Amino acid sequence: MLYREAGDFKTSYVADSQTFPIAFDRYRYWVVLAVAFLVVPFFITDYLANALLLPFLIYAIAAIGLNILTGYAGQVSLGTGGFMAVGAYACYKLMTAFPDVNILILVVLSGGITAAVGTAFGLPSLRIKGFYLAVATLAAQFFLVWLFNKVSWFYNYSASGQINAPERTVLGVAVTGPNTPAWASYLVCLVFVTVCALIARNLTRGALGRQWMAIRDMDIAAEIIGVNPLKAKLTAFAVSSFFVGISGALFFAVYLGAVEVGEAFGINKSFLVLFMIIIGGLGSIFGAFAGAAFLVCLPVVLKLIGVDLLGWPTDLVAYFQLVIVGLLIMFFLVKEPHGLAQLWRLAKEKLRLWPFPH
């Protein structure tokens, strides 16, 4: 009976068009933020951080970025892993070149560098789209991985070809390096994902977001009514790459600490983020979080049930994971293209109408 609009009056257009028009949703949003910032850091463990929370937060940023490009702007991309690698290597070079600059600033600058690279690779979208654009971004994925493998300047001429994050602190607390406490790395990622989600939500609800959606729905009609396709498509690539670059920098510096580009940012990474937005829901910020949470939790849950509880071989459980993900992708593409986010919206509508049938 709490989830009702009765008595929740709107007296302005701003109040009527807010993100959470129902009071219960607004209270729940602030409660979730309060728990995330004020409660979880006191109870977090290394296992909980490394197995669930950190990958969920980092992949959520990448999924938000790809969802802006694919879900809102309709530009298919298979180069997410390569752009995450740009963010990671840009952060590494900045950390080694400017050791006195705050790591948070360097992560943002890494996102800016990735935005410039993503805009350059987004230029073909002005002439091609659909399958051909997907192939072009796939080529960007392989080219960027090859570049970071072959040009030794990017990994500072290391014999192993691996990059390692130097230790950096924020307010006297280590946030990168082997001495980083779990709560510190968690809070850094949480701050970035919160800010990125707020920026993405406001962009998609504004004039720029409407231009992206107009290009997605019918680019020729959008151009006729005054939408500049050059600006709309390139800004979508820039904003998307900015978020993906931030996720790559956090993935390298805060989460792993050391990466090798072929293993950490290969084509599997691009498909993983793509599956997140397909399962979570295209064209939805909440869908990015839902898809990231699902694909991060799925292997952990399968391991607990299949390996620890039932005693199945690890490789068999890994095959089950692939089968489940494949079946879910087919189901959502055929039956519910808007993914888990749409199922959540439908559940909320049922709650608003219950116990009435319509």
CSV table of C-alpha atoms in Angstrom, one decimal:
chain,number,residue,atom,x,y,z
A,1,MET,CA,0.0,0.0,0.0
A,2,LEU,CA,3.0,2.3,0.2
A,3,TYR,CA,3.6,2.4,-3.6
A,4,ARG,CA,0.8,4.8,-4.5
A,5,GLU,CA,0.4,8.2,-6.1
A,6,ALA,CA,-2.6,9.2,-4.1
A,7,GLY,CA,-1.8,12.4,-2.2
A,8,ASP,CA,1.4,12.9,-4.1
A,9,PHE,CA,0.4,16.2,-5.8
A,10,LYS,CA,2.5,18.1,-8.4
A,11,THR,CA,2.3,21.8,-8.6
A,12,SER,CA,4.8,22.5,-11.4
A,13,TYR,CA,6.1,21.0,-14.7
A,14,VAL,CA,9.5,20.4,-13.0
A,15,ALA,CA,7.9,18.3,-10.3
A,16,ASP,CA,5.8,16.4,-12.8
A,17,SER,CA,8.7,15.5,-15.0
A,18,GLN,CA,11.2,14.5,-12.3
A,19,THR,CA,13.1,11.3,-12.5
A,20,PHE,CA,11.2,9.8,-9.5
A,21,PRO,CA,7.6,11.1,-9.6
A,22,ILE,CA,6.4,8.9,-6.8
A,23,ALA,CA,7.5,9.8,-3.3
A,24,PHE,CA,8.3,6.1,-2.4
A,25,ASP,CA,10.8,6.0,-5.2
A,26,ARG,CA,12.5,9.1,-4.1
A,27,TYR,CA,12.8,7.9,-0.5
A,28,ARG,CA,14.1,4.5,-1.7
A,29,TYR,CA,16.7,6.3,-3.9
A,30,TRP,CA,18.1,8.3,-0.9
A,31,VAL,CA,18.0,5.2,1.3
A,32,VAL,CA,20.1,3.2,-1.2
A,33,LEU,CA,22.6,6.0,-1.5
A,34,ALA,CA,22.9,6.3,2.3
A,35,VAL,CA,23.4,2.6,2.8
A,36,ALA,CA,26.0,2.5,-0.1
A,37,PHE,CA,28.0,5.4,1.3
A,38,LEU,CA,27.5,5.2,5.1
A,39,VAL,CA,26.9,1.5,5.9
A,40,VAL,CA,28.6,-0.7,3.3
A,41,PRO,CA,32.2,0.7,3.9
A,42,PHE,CA,32.1,-0.4,7.5
A,43,PHE,CA,31.2,-4.1,6.6
A,44,ILE,CA,33.0,-4.6,3.3
A,45,THR,CA,35.6,-7.4,3.1
A,46,ASP,CA,38.3,-8.0,0.5
A,47,TYR,CA,36.3,-10.9,-1.0
A,48,LEU,CA,33.1,-8.9,-1.2
A,49,ALA,CA,34.9,-6.0,-2.8
A,50,ASN,CA,37.0,-7.9,-5.3
A,51,ALA,CA,34.4,-10.5,-6.3
A,52,LEU,CA,31.2,-8.4,-6.4
A,53,LEU,CA,31.2,-4.7,-5.6
A,54,LEU,CA,34.2,-3.3,-7.5
A,55,PRO,CA,33.5,-5.2,-10.8
A,56,PHE,CA,29.8,-4.3,-10.5
A,57,LEU,CA,30.5,-0.6,-10.1
A,58,ILE,CA,33.2,-0.4,-12.8
A,59,TYR,CA,31.2,-2.4,-15.3
A,60,ALA,CA,28.2,-0.3,-14.6
A,61,ILE,CA,30.1,2.8,-15.7
A,62,ALA,CA,31.1,1.0,-18.9
A,63,ALA,CA,27.6,-0.2,-19.5
A,64,ILE,CA,26.2,3.3,-19.0
A,65,GLY,CA,28.7,4.6,-21.6
A,66,LEU,CA,27.8,1.8,-24.1
A,67,ASN,CA,24.1,2.3,-23.5
A,68,ILE,CA,24.3,6.0,-24.4
A,69,LEU,CA,25.9,5.1,-27.7
A,70,THR,CA,23.9,2.0,-28.6
A,71,GLY,CA,20.7,2.3,-26.5
A,72,TYR,CA,20.1,6.0,-26.9
A,73,ALA,CA,21.9,7.0,-30.1
A,74,GLY,CA,21.4,3.7,-32.0
A,75,GLN,CA,25.1,3.4,-32.9
A,76,VAL,CA,26.3,-0.2,-32.6
A,77,SER,CA,29.8,-0.6,-31.1
A,78,LEU,CA,31.9,-3.7,-30.5
A,79,GLY,CA,35.0,-1.8,-29.4
A,80,THR,CA,34.3,-1.2,-25.7
A,81,GLY,CA,37.2,-3.3,-24.6
A,82,GLY,CA,39.6,-1.3,-26.8
A,83,PHE,CA,38.3,2.0,-25.4
A,84,MET,CA,38.6,0.6,-21.8
A,85,ALA,CA,42.2,-0.1,-22.7
A,86,VAL,CA,42.7,3.5,-23.9
A,87,GLY,CA,41.5,4.7,-20.5
A,88,ALA,CA,43.7,2.2,-18.6
A,89,TYR,CA,46.9,3.1,-20.6
A,90,ALA,CA,46.2,6.8,-20.5
A,91,CYS,CA,45.8,6.6,-16.7
A,92,TYR,CA,49.1,4.6,-16.5
A,93,LYS,CA,51.0,7.1,-18.5
A,94,LEU,CA,49.5,10.1,-16.6
A,95,MET,CA,50.3,8.4,-13.3
A,96,THR,CA,53.9,7.9,-14.2
A,97,ALA,CA,54.4,11.3,-15.8
A,98,PHE,CA,52.6,13.3,-13.1
A,99,PRO,CA,53.1,11.5,-9.8
A,100,ASP,CA,52.0,14.5,-7.8
A,101,VAL,CA,48.6,15.0,-9.4
A,102,ASN,CA,45.6,13.6,-7.6
A,103,ILE,CA,44.6,10.2,-9.0
A,104,LEU,CA,40.9,11.2,-9.2
A,105,ILE,CA,41.9,14.0,-11.6
A,106,LEU,CA,44.0,11.6,-13.7
A,107,VAL,CA,41.1,9.2,-14.0
A,108,VAL,CA,38.9,12.0,-15.3
A,109,LEU,CA,41.7,13.1,-17.7
A,110,SER,CA,41.9,9.5,-18.9
A,111,GLY,CA,38.2,9.6,-19.7
A,112,GLY,CA,38.8,12.8,-21.7
A,113,ILE,CA,41.6,11.2,-23.7
A,114,THR,CA,39.4,8.2,-24.4
A,115,ALA,CA,36.6,10.5,-25.5
A,116,ALA,CA,38.9,12.1,-28.1
A,117,VAL,CA,40.0,8.6,-29.4
A,118,GLY,CA,36.3,7.4,-29.5
A,119,THR,CA,35.3,10.5,-31.4
A,120,ALA,CA,38.0,9.8,-34.0
A,121,PHE,CA,36.8,6.2,-34.4
A,122,GLY,CA,33.2,7.5,-34.5
A,123,LEU,CA,33.8,9.4,-37.7
A,124,PRO,CA,32.8,6.5,-39.9
A,125,SER,CA,29.3,6.6,-38.3
A,126,LEU,CA,28.6,9.6,-40.5
A,127,ARG,CA,28.6,7.4,-43.6
A,128,ILE,CA,27.9,3.9,-42.4
A,129,LYS,CA,25.6,2.3,-39.8
A,130,GLY,CA,24.3,-1.0,-38.6
A,131,PHE,CA,26.4,-4.1,-39.4
A,132,TYR,CA,29.1,-2.0,-41.1
A,133,LEU,CA,29.5,0.3,-38.2
A,134,ALA,CA,29.7,-2.7,-35.9
A,135,VAL,CA,32.6,-4.1,-38.1
A,136,ALA,CA,34.3,-0.7,-38.0
A,137,THR,CA,34.2,-0.5,-34.2
A,138,LEU,CA,35.3,-4.2,-34.1
A,139,ALA,CA,38.3,-3.1,-36.2
A,140,ALA,CA,39.0,-0.4,-33.6
A,141,GLN,CA,39.0,-3.0,-30.9
A,142,PHE,CA,41.6,-5.1,-32.6
A,143,PHE,CA,43.7,-2.1,-33.7
A,144,LEU,CA,43.9,-0.6,-30.2
A,145,VAL,CA,44.8,-3.9,-28.6
A,146,TRP,CA,47.5,-4.4,-31.2
A,147,LEU,CA,48.8,-0.9,-30.7
A,148,PHE,CA,49.2,-1.2,-27.0
A,149,ASN,CA,50.9,-4.6,-27.5
A,150,LYS,CA,53.4,-3.5,-30.1
A,151,VAL,CA,54.3,0.0,-29.2
A,152,SER,CA,56.5,-0.4,-26.1
A,153,TRP,CA,56.2,3.3,-25.2
A,154,PHE,CA,52.7,2.7,-23.8
A,155,TYR,CA,54.0,0.3,-21.2
A,156,ASN,CA,57.2,2.2,-20.5
A,157,TYR,CA,59.4,-0.3,-22.3
A,158,SER,CA,58.7,-3.0,-19.7
A,159,ALA,CA,60.1,-6.4,-20.6
A,160,SER,CA,56.9,-8.2,-19.7
A,161,GLY,CA,54.6,-5.8,-21.5
A,162,GLN,CA,52.5,-5.5,-18.4
A,163,ILE,CA,51.6,-2.2,-16.7
A,164,ASN,CA,51.4,-1.8,-12.9
A,165,ALA,CA,49.6,0.9,-11.0
A,166,PRO,CA,51.9,2.9,-8.7
A,167,GLU,CA,50.6,3.6,-5.2
A,168,ARG,CA,48.5,6.8,-5.0
A,169,THR,CA,46.6,8.3,-2.1
A,170,VAL,CA,43.5,10.4,-1.6
A,171,LEU,CA,43.3,12.4,1.7
A,172,GLY,CA,46.2,10.3,3.0
A,173,VAL,CA,44.5,6.9,2.2
A,174,ALA,CA,45.9,4.6,-0.4
A,175,VAL,CA,43.5,4.0,-3.3
A,176,THR,CA,45.9,2.2,-5.7
A,177,GLY,CA,48.6,-0.3,-5.1
A,178,PRO,CA,48.8,-3.4,-2.9
A,179,ASN,CA,48.2,-1.6,0.4
A,180,THR,CA,44.8,-0.2,-0.6
A,181,PRO,CA,42.0,-1.1,1.9
A,182,ALA,CA,38.8,-2.5,0.4
A,183,TRP,CA,36.6,0.3,1.7
A,184,ALA,CA,38.8,3.0,0.0
A,185,SER,CA,38.8,1.4,-3.4
A,186,TYR,CA,35.0,0.8,-3.0
A,187,LEU,CA,34.3,4.4,-2.2
A,188,VAL,CA,36.4,5.7,-5.1
A,189,CYS,CA,34.4,3.6,-7.6
A,190,LEU,CA,31.1,4.4,-5.9
A,191,VAL,CA,31.8,8.2,-6.2
A,192,PHE,CA,32.6,7.8,-9.9
A,193,VAL,CA,29.6,5.6,-10.7
A,194,THR,CA,27.2,8.0,-8.8
A,195,VAL,CA,28.5,11.1,-10.6
A,196,CYS,CA,28.5,9.3,-14.0
A,197,ALA,CA,25.0,8.0,-13.5
A,198,LEU,CA,23.8,11.5,-12.6
A,199,ILE,CA,25.5,13.1,-15.6
A,200,ALA,CA,24.1,10.4,-18.0
A,201,ARG,CA,20.6,10.7,-16.6
A,202,ASN,CA,20.6,14.5,-17.1
A,203,LEU,CA,22.1,14.3,-20.6
A,204,THR,CA,19.6,11.7,-21.8
A,205,ARG,CA,16.7,13.7,-20.4
A,206,GLY,CA,17.9,16.9,-22.0
A,207,ALA,CA,18.0,18.4,-25.5
A,208,LEU,CA,21.1,16.3,-26.4
A,209,GLY,CA,19.5,13.1,-25.3
A,210,ARG,CA,16.4,13.9,-27.5
A,211,GLN,CA,18.7,14.4,-30.4
A,212,TRP,CA,20.4,11.0,-29.8
A,213,MET,CA,17.0,9.3,-29.7
A,214,ALA,CA,15.8,11.1,-32.8
A,215,ILE,CA,18.9,9.8,-34.7
A,216,ARG,CA,18.3,6.4,-33.3
A,217,ASP,CA,14.6,6.2,-34.3
A,218,MET,CA,15.0,7.7,-37.8
A,219,ASP,CA,18.1,9.6,-38.8
A,220,ILE,CA,16.7,11.1,-42.0
A,221,ALA,CA,13.6,12.4,-40.3
A,222,ALA,CA,15.7,13.8,-37.5
A,223,GLU,CA,17.9,15.7,-40.0
A,224,ILE,CA,14.8,17.1,-41.7
A,225,ILE,CA,13.5,18.6,-38.4
A,226,GLY,CA,16.8,20.2,-37.7
A,227,VAL,CA,18.9,17.7,-35.8
A,228,ASN,CA,22.6,17.9,-36.8
A,229,PRO,CA,23.6,14.2,-37.4
A,230,LEU,CA,27.3,15.1,-37.2
A,231,LYS,CA,26.9,16.7,-33.8
A,232,ALA,CA,24.5,14.0,-32.4
A,233,LYS,CA,26.6,11.0,-33.5
A,234,LEU,CA,30.0,12.4,-32.5
A,235,THR,CA,28.8,13.6,-29.1
A,236,ALA,CA,27.3,10.2,-28.5
A,237,PHE,CA,30.7,8.6,-29.3
A,238,ALA,CA,32.5,11.2,-27.2
A,239,VAL,CA,30.3,10.9,-24.1
A,240,SER,CA,30.2,7.1,-24.4
A,241,SER,CA,33.9,6.8,-24.7
A,242,PHE,CA,34.4,9.2,-21.8
A,243,PHE,CA,32.5,6.9,-19.5
A,244,VAL,CA,34.1,3.8,-20.9
A,245,GLY,CA,37.6,5.4,-20.4
A,246,ILE,CA,36.8,6.1,-16.8
A,247,SER,CA,35.8,2.5,-16.3
A,248,GLY,CA,39.0,1.3,-17.9
A,249,ALA,CA,41.1,3.6,-15.8
A,250,LEU,CA,39.4,2.3,-12.6
A,251,PHE,CA,39.5,-1.3,-13.8
A,252,PHE,CA,43.3,-1.0,-14.1
A,253,ALA,CA,44.3,1.4,-11.3
A,254,VAL,CA,41.8,0.6,-8.5
A,255,TYR,CA,40.6,-2.9,-9.2
A,256,LEU,CA,43.3,-5.0,-10.8
A,257,GLY,CA,46.5,-3.0,-10.2
A,258,ALA,CA,48.3,-4.7,-13.1
A,259,VAL,CA,47.0,-5.6,-16.5
A,260,GLU,CA,48.1,-7.0,-19.8
A,261,VAL,CA,46.1,-5.6,-22.6
A,262,GLY,CA,45.3,-8.8,-24.5
A,263,GLU,CA,44.0,-10.6,-21.4
A,264,ALA,CA,42.2,-7.7,-19.7
A,265,PHE,CA,40.8,-5.8,-22.6
A,266,GLY,CA,40.3,-8.4,-25.4
A,267,ILE,CA,37.2,-8.9,-27.5
A,268,ASN,CA,35.6,-10.8,-24.7
A,269,LYS,CA,35.4,-7.6,-22.7
A,270,SER,CA,33.5,-5.8,-25.5
A,271,PHE,CA,31.0,-8.6,-25.7
A,272,LEU,CA,30.6,-8.8,-21.9
A,273,VAL,CA,29.6,-5.1,-21.7
A,274,LEU,CA,27.3,-5.5,-24.7
A,275,PHE,CA,25.6,-8.4,-23.1
A,276,MET,CA,25.1,-6.3,-20.0
A,277,ILE,CA,23.1,-3.7,-21.8
A,278,ILE,CA,21.1,-6.3,-23.8
A,279,ILE,CA,20.1,-8.1,-20.7
A,280,GLY,CA,19.7,-5.0,-18.5
A,281,GLY,CA,17.8,-3.0,-21.1
A,282,LEU,CA,18.8,-0.8,-24.0
A,283,GLY,CA,18.0,2.9,-23.6
A,284,SER,CA,17.9,2.8,-19.8
A,285,ILE,CA,20.4,4.0,-17.1
A,286,PHE,CA,18.8,1.5,-14.7
A,287,GLY,CA,19.3,-1.2,-17.3
A,288,ALA,CA,23.0,-0.6,-17.2
A,289,PHE,CA,23.1,-1.3,-13.5
A,290,ALA,CA,20.8,-4.3,-13.7
A,291,GLY,CA,22.8,-5.9,-16.5
A,292,ALA,CA,26.1,-5.3,-14.7
A,293,ALA,CA,24.8,-6.7,-11.5
A,294,PHE,CA,23.3,-9.8,-13.2
A,295,LEU,CA,26.5,-10.7,-15.1
A,296,VAL,CA,28.8,-10.0,-12.2
A,297,CYS,CA,26.7,-12.0,-9.7
A,298,LEU,CA,25.9,-14.9,-12.1
A,299,PRO,CA,29.3,-16.6,-12.0
A,300,VAL,CA,29.6,-16.2,-8.2
A,301,VAL,CA,26.1,-17.7,-7.7
A,302,LEU,CA,26.8,-20.6,-10.1
A,303,LYS,CA,30.1,-21.3,-8.3
A,304,LEU,CA,28.4,-21.4,-4.9
A,305,ILE,CA,25.6,-23.7,-6.1
A,306,GLY,CA,27.4,-25.8,-8.7
A,307,VAL,CA,30.9,-26.2,-7.4
A,308,ASP,CA,30.6,-25.7,-3.6
A,309,LEU,CA,27.2,-27.2,-3.0
A,310,LEU,CA,26.7,-29.8,-5.7
A,311,GLY,CA,30.4,-30.6,-6.3
A,312,TRP,CA,30.3,-30.2,-10.1
A,313,PRO,CA,33.5,-29.6,-12.1
A,314,THR,CA,34.5,-26.0,-12.6
A,315,ASP,CA,34.5,-26.2,-16.4
A,316,LEU,CA,31.0,-27.7,-16.4
A,317,VAL,CA,29.8,-24.7,-14.4
A,318,ALA,CA,31.5,-22.3,-16.8
A,319,TYR,CA,29.7,-24.0,-19.7
A,320,PHE,CA,26.4,-23.6,-17.8
A,321,GLN,CA,27.1,-19.9,-17.4
A,322,LEU,CA,27.6,-19.5,-21.2
A,323,VAL,CA,24.4,-21.4,-21.9
A,324,ILE,CA,22.4,-19.3,-19.4
A,325,VAL,CA,23.7,-16.0,-20.8
A,326,GLY,CA,23.1,-17.1,-24.4
A,327,LEU,CA,19.5,-18.2,-23.6
A,328,LEU,CA,18.8,-14.9,-21.8
A,329,ILE,CA,20.1,-12.8,-24.7
A,330,MET,CA,17.9,-14.7,-27.1
A,331,PHE,CA,14.9,-14.3,-24.8
A,332,PHE,CA,15.3,-10.6,-24.3
A,333,LEU,CA,16.1,-9.8,-27.9
A,334,VAL,CA,12.9,-11.7,-29.0
A,335,LYS,CA,10.5,-11.2,-26.2
A,336,GLU,CA,11.6,-8.1,-24.3
A,337,PRO,CA,14.1,-5.9,-26.1
A,338,HIS,CA,14.1,-3.4,-23.2
A,339,GLY,CA,15.5,-6.1,-20.8
A,340,LEU,CA,15.3,-6.3,-17.1
A,341,ALA,CA,14.6,-2.6,-16.8
A,342,GLN,CA,11.3,-3.0,-18.6
A,343,LEU,CA,10.4,-6.0,-16.4
A,344,TRP,CA,11.1,-3.8,-13.4
A,345,ARG,CA,8.9,-1.0,-14.8
A,346,LEU,CA,6.1,-3.5,-15.4
A,347,ALA,CA,6.4,-4.8,-11.9
A,348,LYS,CA,6.1,-1.2,-10.5
A,349,GLU,CA,3.0,-0.6,-12.7
A,350,LYS,CA,1.4,-3.7,-11.2
A,351,LEU,CA,2.2,-2.5,-7.7
A,352,ARG,CA,0.7,0.9,-8.4
A,353,LEU,CA,-2.6,-0.7,-9.7
A,354,TRP,CA,-2.8,-3.6,-7.2
A,355,PRO,CA,-5.3,-5.0,-6.2
A,356,PHE,CA,-7.2,-3.7,-9.3
A,357,PRO,CA,-6.8,-5.5,-12.6
A,358,HIS,CA,-6.5,-2.4,-14.7
